[in-house]
Amino acid sequence: MKQRGRGIACMWYPIGFTVLANPSAAVVKVNEDGTATVLTGTVETGQGSLTVLGQIAAQELGIATDDIKMVSADTDTTPMDTGAIASRTTYVTGNAILLAATNAKEILFEVAAPLLGVRPDQLEAMDRKIQVKGFPQKYLPIGEVAHQAQFVKGRPALGSASYNPPTVAMDPETGQGKPFSTYVYATQVAEVEVDDETGEVEVLRIVAAHDCGTPINPTLVEGQVEGGISMGVGLALQEEILFDDDGKQINPNLTNYIMPTSLDMPDVEVEIVKNFDPTGPFGAKGVGEPTSVPTAACIMNAIYDAVGVRVTDLPATAEKVLKLIKEKKAAEQKQISA
Amino acid sequence: MSKKAKSATKTETIDGLKTAAEGAQLPSVSRIEEHSLLPLTPDANKQTPAVGQRTTRYDARPHLTGQTMYIDDMTFPNMLHMKILRSQHAHAKILSIDVSEAEKMPGVVATLTGREIPVNSYGPSYQDQPVIADDRVRHHGDPVAAVAAETEQLAKDALEKIKVEYEPIPAVFDPLEAMEEGSPKLHGETNVYASKVIKKGDAEQAFKDADLVLEKRFSTQMVEHVPMEPHASIAMWEADGNLKVYSSLGRITLGRADMARTLNMPMSRIRIIATIVGGNFGGKNEITSEPILALLSRKAGRPVKGVYTREDEFMSSTTRHPFIMDYKTGVTKDGRILGRTVRIVCDGGAYCSWSETTLGKGAILSVGPYNIDNIHVEAHAVYTNKTMTGAMRGFGAPQVCFAYESHMDDIAHELGLDPLEFRMMNAFGEESPSPTGQVLESVVVRESLETASERFGWKEWQK
């Protein structure tokens, strides 16, 4: 018979390297038509990070995402970056790009201020305009200011900056220290169906509530969560590299190494938990890795809720779950007969 | 004054709806008033402010239309293809390697063995991994020789002609056995190559004070990242003597440093260009075959491409660490956690890679997002003669989260508490001290528990 169960798991996860420096540097060039080009050494690995970084630069310059051209990942032409690792890109590279954009913007303000008859600190960049704070009727289009900066004042609006998350080294004896600048938090809840005659587990539904600080792009946050959950389902139920007695892998191929396909995916419902981290770019932290952290745990707790067995060794294959169910039944019978 | 008036008119053109004829006007720097910015439309990519917009990814169109260039799509004139011969043993001395028969094959242009690599070691924490094994193999995925040939098939055929003489030595596959004194050693005197301790308060005293103490062992398996695009690179030497590498690396800055080290040449002469990567998940954070491609390319005087097969990917790239975790927790009757000890043994495989850092992160996170005053965590990374483990999405966290959250449910059941309530009771709040004593900020554990359980319908849920 199929038995239903629910399970919950929460987690915390840091952004950036453990104590070690992991800087990012960036260059932001405002072009003379008011668009901008960002140079970054980070690598787009399919998660959409370049789009998120473009949005950060656009926000600071008061222009739109499509007004940004991202140039990335060339050791000769782009500034150094620690790379797409440790869920750090939005936070660390994002902060570097934000600072570089601020520097470029300062030049625009200095050029625009006399034209608008105010001080640079009275200006803001918004809706593709450099405008007077509290008096938005008084403005210049950003393209005109950038053009003036380059061709009239001879000061191209260019900014460069770097960022490294602040940490405090850990004591080698006790581990006490501040290894990370910030952390994210999340909870996932799973609903499963366990066939108590075969041990097969089907994950029906996962609700995932993730904190990432400000979601720079909610669609890409949701995409990360869905992808992370698919990896979590694989870790929980299916995937395992197996070795023979001589230490040779026996399933180094996708025929015998079983990964979740779209048919194995539960319904995923994503909630972005409201949060704002003042140390992140526009309050953002990160989301990449944490998405796959609590999935296996909540599925194991749901299996326990469904059939009363505790899987202590991943993955929870049908064979393993069935064995535990049989052991539990045998123990119960023994108890009754005793 | 006229300047201001002029710009005001212009902005109307930018912000307002343009007629078809105006929209078709080409951008022109000389006529900046009608510059290339498109009108603001409901399209998220054209909206300000940009943050928070559900914009379409810059690479959406090329991805969707199949036009994204991955390494495997790239080709250069006279480009050769590389294949790697891997070890036949989990642990053995290499007595000799004979590539002469392979070199005689038509279409084979160059071969490479470990002795030809200027500095044959690399690794992010310890440089314990050879680019190509030269005197000893430590797992079945170790490369022992490489071939560059006119086609992939010819390179693959040539591998069969390479003769390697091995002297097998005892191997160890179980991390707990590997920790024992008499076990076969992979590098140096001990297989334990990294240890981490986190200590706060007095966990033993907490267990004495507790109403209930629960203990359990949890373990996890080895898994692969399985990116859709396997590791792939192309190396070529330019006329000015500089090296250019197109790579699927996720960390080009580190990649260049490792290349400079292994090839013993200045960084300024190495250029690494990463393409859009077809999935990384932590598996492409360090060099793999890039120095091999560079050296084969130098020997052949032609560009050389290397794309891992799926089998290469499984056998020789990094994987997720299997963890063995012993948890012990003391609680009061009403559900307050007094103390927790955690002992982690991390199966590091044949080389360190990112194990040292994975171990550290796993140890810090292993206690869970809970306020516990008395903590003792002890974690060790251990060499075994298996596929090396390294960085993978979560860096030790999925393993420890599986353990601490399973353990939390077990405790809740023992105490007759609702698992959600038990977590709410103990979860970190704003300014909670972490296990390492850090004052935590922007903490939303409880909020995430509430949000997820409400959306799920935790309270109303029935079997």
Tab-separated table of N, CA, C and O in Angstrom, chain B residues 146-209:
chain	number	residue	atom	x	y	z
B	146	ALA	N	48.830	10.799	-22.488
B	146	ALA	CA	47.843	11.459	-23.348
B	146	ALA	C	48.329	11.452	-24.785
B	146	ALA	O	49.540	11.404	-25.046
B	147	VAL	N	47.376	11.487	-25.704
B	147	VAL	CA	47.689	11.448	-27.129
B	147	VAL	C	46.936	12.560	-27.846
B	147	VAL	O	45.769	12.811	-27.549
B	148	ALA	N	47.618	13.222	-28.788
B	148	ALA	CA	46.941	14.171	-29.678
B	148	ALA	C	46.993	13.591	-31.090
B	148	ALA	O	48.069	13.227	-31.580
B	149	ALA	N	45.819	13.492	-31.723
B	149	ALA	CA	45.757	12.894	-33.068
B	149	ALA	C	44.791	13.685	-33.936
B	149	ALA	O	44.090	14.578	-33.450
B	150	GLU	N	44.755	13.307	-35.206
B	150	GLU	CA	43.948	14.053	-36.177
B	150	GLU	C	42.449	13.984	-35.846
B	150	GLU	O	41.723	14.920	-36.124
B	151	THR	N	42.014	12.850	-35.307
B	151	THR	CA	40.601	12.724	-34.928
B	151	THR	C	40.506	12.135	-33.515
B	151	THR	O	41.469	11.547	-33.014
B	152	GLU	N	39.339	12.271	-32.927
B	152	GLU	CA	39.110	11.700	-31.595
B	152	GLU	C	39.283	10.193	-31.627
B	152	GLU	O	39.857	9.590	-30.729
B	153	GLN	N	38.772	9.569	-32.683
B	153	GLN	CA	38.829	8.113	-32.784
B	153	GLN	C	40.273	7.636	-32.872
B	153	GLN	O	40.657	6.676	-32.200
B	154	LEU	N	41.086	8.335	-33.674
B	154	LEU	CA	42.495	7.941	-33.806
B	154	LEU	C	43.210	8.086	-32.459
B	154	LEU	O	44.023	7.240	-32.080
B	155	ALA	N	42.897	9.142	-31.734
B	155	ALA	CA	43.523	9.355	-30.421
B	155	ALA	C	43.118	8.230	-29.473
B	155	ALA	O	43.943	7.709	-28.718
B	156	LYS	N	41.852	7.859	-29.537
B	156	LYS	CA	41.346	6.793	-28.669
B	156	LYS	C	42.016	5.457	-29.019
B	156	LYS	O	42.431	4.707	-28.137
B	157	ASP	N	42.128	5.178	-30.328
B	157	ASP	CA	42.774	3.933	-30.761
B	157	ASP	C	44.228	3.883	-30.293
B	157	ASP	O	44.735	2.828	-29.907
B	158	ALA	N	44.888	5.039	-30.344
B	158	ALA	CA	46.306	5.078	-29.979
B	158	ALA	C	46.524	4.741	-28.505
B	158	ALA	O	47.578	4.197	-28.134
B	159	LEU	N	45.538	5.050	-27.659
B	159	LEU	CA	45.692	4.743	-26.229
B	159	LEU	C	45.932	3.253	-26.007
B	159	LEU	O	46.661	2.844	-25.108
B	160	GLU	N	45.320	2.446	-26.873
B	160	GLU	CA	45.453	0.985	-26.713
B	160	GLU	C	46.866	0.508	-27.015
B	160	GLU	O	47.237	-0.606	-26.628
B	161	LYS	N	47.623	1.323	-27.709
B	161	LYS	CA	48.993	0.909	-28.064
B	161	LYS	C	50.018	1.344	-27.004
B	161	LYS	O	51.193	1.029	-27.134
B	162	ILE	N	49.576	2.082	-26.029
B	162	ILE	CA	50.526	2.525	-24.994
B	162	ILE	C	50.694	1.407	-23.976
B	162	ILE	O	49.705	0.860	-23.470
B	163	LYS	N	51.943	1.075	-23.701
B	163	LYS	CA	52.208	-0.012	-22.750
B	163	LYS	C	52.662	0.583	-21.409
B	163	LYS	O	53.663	1.294	-21.350
B	164	VAL	N	51.913	0.261	-20.367
B	164	VAL	CA	52.279	0.736	-19.030
B	164	VAL	C	52.515	-0.481	-18.146
B	164	VAL	O	51.689	-1.388	-18.091
B	165	GLU	N	53.668	-0.494	-17.495
B	165	GLU	CA	53.991	-1.585	-16.573
B	165	GLU	C	53.754	-1.095	-15.140
B	165	GLU	O	54.328	-0.078	-14.731
B	166	TYR	N	52.904	-1.803	-14.421
B	166	TYR	CA	52.570	-1.396	-13.053
B	166	TYR	C	53.069	-2.422	-12.049
B	166	TYR	O	53.190	-3.612	-12.364
B	167	GLU	N	53.284	-1.967	-10.827
B	167	GLU	CA	53.494	-2.896	-9.707
B	167	GLU	C	52.436	-2.544	-8.655
B	167	GLU	O	52.577	-1.543	-7.939
B	168	PRO	N	51.358	-3.344	-8.603
B	168	PRO	CA	50.271	-3.002	-7.683
B	168	PRO	C	50.733	-2.943	-6.235
B	168	PRO	O	51.585	-3.738	-5.823
B	169	ILE	N	50.206	-2.017	-5.478
B	169	ILE	CA	50.485	-1.941	-4.040
B	169	ILE	C	49.148	-1.956	-3.297
B	169	ILE	O	48.120	-1.607	-3.882
B	170	PRO	N	49.130	-2.378	-2.025
B	170	PRO	CA	47.843	-2.486	-1.324
B	170	PRO	C	47.090	-1.151	-1.319
B	170	PRO	O	47.697	-0.091	-1.202
B	171	ALA	N	45.778	-1.247	-1.464
B	171	ALA	CA	44.940	-0.052	-1.534
B	171	ALA	C	43.974	-0.034	-0.361
B	171	ALA	O	43.738	-1.060	0.285
B	172	VAL	N	43.426	1.142	-0.076
B	172	VAL	CA	42.429	1.269	0.987
B	172	VAL	C	41.251	2.085	0.442
B	172	VAL	O	41.442	3.110	-0.199
B	173	PHE	N	40.049	1.569	0.665
B	173	PHE	CA	38.865	2.228	0.097
B	173	PHE	C	37.921	2.777	1.160
B	173	PHE	O	37.093	3.624	0.885
B	174	ASP	N	38.027	2.221	2.374
B	174	ASP	CA	37.124	2.658	3.435
B	174	ASP	C	37.809	3.755	4.259
B	174	ASP	O	38.916	3.550	4.753
B	175	PRO	N	37.173	4.912	4.420
B	175	PRO	CA	37.855	6.014	5.119
B	175	PRO	C	38.171	5.701	6.579
B	175	PRO	O	39.182	6.182	7.099
B	176	LEU	N	37.331	4.890	7.231
B	176	LEU	CA	37.621	4.551	8.637
B	176	LEU	C	38.837	3.624	8.717
B	176	LEU	O	39.693	3.786	9.590
B	177	GLU	N	38.923	2.687	7.771
B	177	GLU	CA	40.118	1.819	7.720
B	177	GLU	C	41.357	2.647	7.380
B	177	GLU	O	42.444	2.408	7.908
B	178	ALA	N	41.171	3.616	6.498
B	178	ALA	CA	42.306	4.451	6.074
B	178	ALA	C	42.892	5.239	7.240
B	178	ALA	O	44.063	5.626	7.210
B	179	MET	N	42.081	5.487	8.285
B	179	MET	CA	42.565	6.238	9.446
B	179	MET	C	43.411	5.375	10.369
B	179	MET	O	44.135	5.892	11.218
B	180	GLU	N	43.305	4.044	10.206
B	180	GLU	CA	44.055	3.146	11.096
B	180	GLU	C	45.558	3.196	10.784
B	180	GLU	O	45.953	3.427	9.644
B	181	GLU	N	46.327	2.901	11.814
B	181	GLU	CA	47.778	3.044	11.698
B	181	GLU	C	48.386	2.159	10.606
B	181	GLU	O	49.210	2.590	9.827
B	182	GLY	N	47.933	0.913	10.548
B	182	GLY	CA	48.548	-0.032	9.618
B	182	GLY	C	48.005	0.019	8.198
B	182	GLY	O	48.364	-0.810	7.369
B	183	SER	N	47.161	0.995	7.885
B	183	SER	CA	46.532	1.024	6.562
B	183	SER	C	47.520	1.480	5.494
B	183	SER	O	48.485	2.180	5.793
B	184	PRO	N	47.296	1.074	4.233
B	184	PRO	CA	48.146	1.596	3.155
B	184	PRO	C	48.044	3.116	3.090
B	184	PRO	O	46.959	3.674	3.253
B	185	LYS	N	49.177	3.779	2.881
B	185	LYS	CA	49.181	5.245	2.871
B	185	LYS	C	49.313	5.764	1.438
B	185	LYS	O	50.063	5.214	0.644
B	186	LEU	N	48.576	6.832	1.146
B	186	LEU	CA	48.575	7.388	-0.212
B	186	LEU	C	49.642	8.454	-0.413
B	186	LEU	O	50.287	8.536	-1.452
B	187	HIS	N	49.759	9.329	0.597
B	187	HIS	CA	50.751	10.422	0.523
B	187	HIS	C	51.368	10.512	1.918
B	187	HIS	O	50.638	10.754	2.877
B	188	GLY	N	52.625	10.330	2.055
B	188	GLY	CA	53.291	10.555	3.346
B	188	GLY	C	52.906	9.543	4.416
B	188	GLY	O	52.546	8.406	4.128
B	189	GLU	N	52.930	10.001	5.678
B	189	GLU	CA	52.869	9.121	6.840
B	189	GLU	C	51.452	8.768	7.275
B	189	GLU	O	51.218	7.767	7.906
B	190	THR	N	50.503	9.672	6.998
B	190	THR	CA	49.142	9.441	7.463
B	190	THR	C	48.152	9.783	6.354
B	190	THR	O	48.445	10.599	5.479
B	191	ASN	N	46.995	9.121	6.410
B	191	ASN	CA	45.957	9.438	5.421
B	191	ASN	C	45.047	10.578	5.877
B	191	ASN	O	44.246	11.064	5.092
B	192	VAL	N	45.164	10.952	7.161
B	192	VAL	CA	44.328	12.057	7.651
B	192	VAL	C	45.029	13.353	7.257
B	192	VAL	O	46.090	13.668	7.772
B	193	TYR	N	44.448	14.085	6.317
B	193	TYR	CA	45.190	15.235	5.807
B	193	TYR	C	44.591	16.568	6.179
B	193	TYR	O	45.146	17.617	5.825
B	194	ALA	N	43.460	16.569	6.830
B	194	ALA	CA	42.919	17.835	7.340
B	194	ALA	C	42.013	17.516	8.515
B	194	ALA	O	41.290	16.520	8.497
B	195	SER	N	42.082	18.359	9.548
B	195	SER	CA	41.215	18.186	10.714
B	195	SER	C	40.699	19.545	11.145
B	195	SER	O	41.409	20.549	11.042
B	196	LYS	N	39.458	19.572	11.601
B	196	LYS	CA	38.854	20.829	12.063
B	196	LYS	C	38.175	20.578	13.408
B	196	LYS	O	37.555	19.522	13.589
B	197	VAL	N	38.289	21.550	14.288
B	197	VAL	CA	37.637	21.442	15.593
B	197	VAL	C	36.839	22.713	15.841
B	197	VAL	O	37.314	23.820	15.572
B	198	ILE	N	35.621	22.549	16.341
B	198	ILE	CA	34.842	23.697	16.808
B	198	ILE	C	34.359	23.363	18.207
B	198	ILE	O	33.733	22.325	18.437
B	199	LYS	N	34.691	24.242	19.137
B	199	LYS	CA	34.433	23.951	20.542
B	199	LYS	C	33.839	25.175	21.207
B	199	LYS	O	34.352	26.283	21.071
B	200	LYS	N	32.742	24.930	21.912
B	200	LYS	CA	32.107	26.030	22.642
B	200	LYS	C	31.438	25.410	23.858
B	200	LYS	O	30.768	24.380	23.737
B	201	GLY	N	31.582	26.018	25.029
B	201	GLY	CA	30.953	25.501	26.248
B	201	GLY	C	31.482	24.119	26.615
B	201	GLY	O	32.613	23.761	26.271
B	202	ASP	N	30.648	23.320	27.288
B	202	ASP	CA	31.063	21.997	27.757
B	202	ASP	C	29.977	20.987	27.371
B	202	ASP	O	28.977	20.814	28.080
B	203	ALA	N	30.179	20.332	26.243
B	203	ALA	CA	29.157	19.419	25.727
B	203	ALA	C	28.948	18.228	26.670
B	203	ALA	O	27.810	17.787	26.878
B	204	GLU	N	30.039	17.695	27.253
B	204	GLU	CA	29.918	16.519	28.124
B	204	GLU	C	29.055	16.839	29.346
B	204	GLU	O	28.211	16.042	29.751
B	205	GLN	N	29.273	18.025	29.918
B	205	GLN	CA	28.466	18.445	31.066
B	205	GLN	C	27.003	18.600	30.649
B	205	GLN	O	26.084	18.216	31.377
B	206	ALA	N	26.790	19.130	29.441
B	206	ALA	CA	25.425	19.323	28.925
B	206	ALA	C	24.695	17.988	28.826
B	206	ALA	O	23.501	17.899	29.129
B	207	PHE	N	25.408	16.939	28.412
B	207	PHE	CA	24.775	15.617	28.317
B	207	PHE	C	24.356	15.125	29.701
B	207	PHE	O	23.327	14.485	29.871
B	208	LYS	N	25.187	15.428	30.722
B	208	LYS	CA	24.860	15.026	32.108
B	208	LYS	C	23.615	15.759	32.587
B	208	LYS	O	22.795	15.202	33.311
B	209	ASP	N	23.485	17.012	32.172
B	209	ASP	CA	22.348	17.818	32.622
B	209	ASP	C	21.066	17.525	31.845
B	209	ASP	O	19.984	17.938	32.253
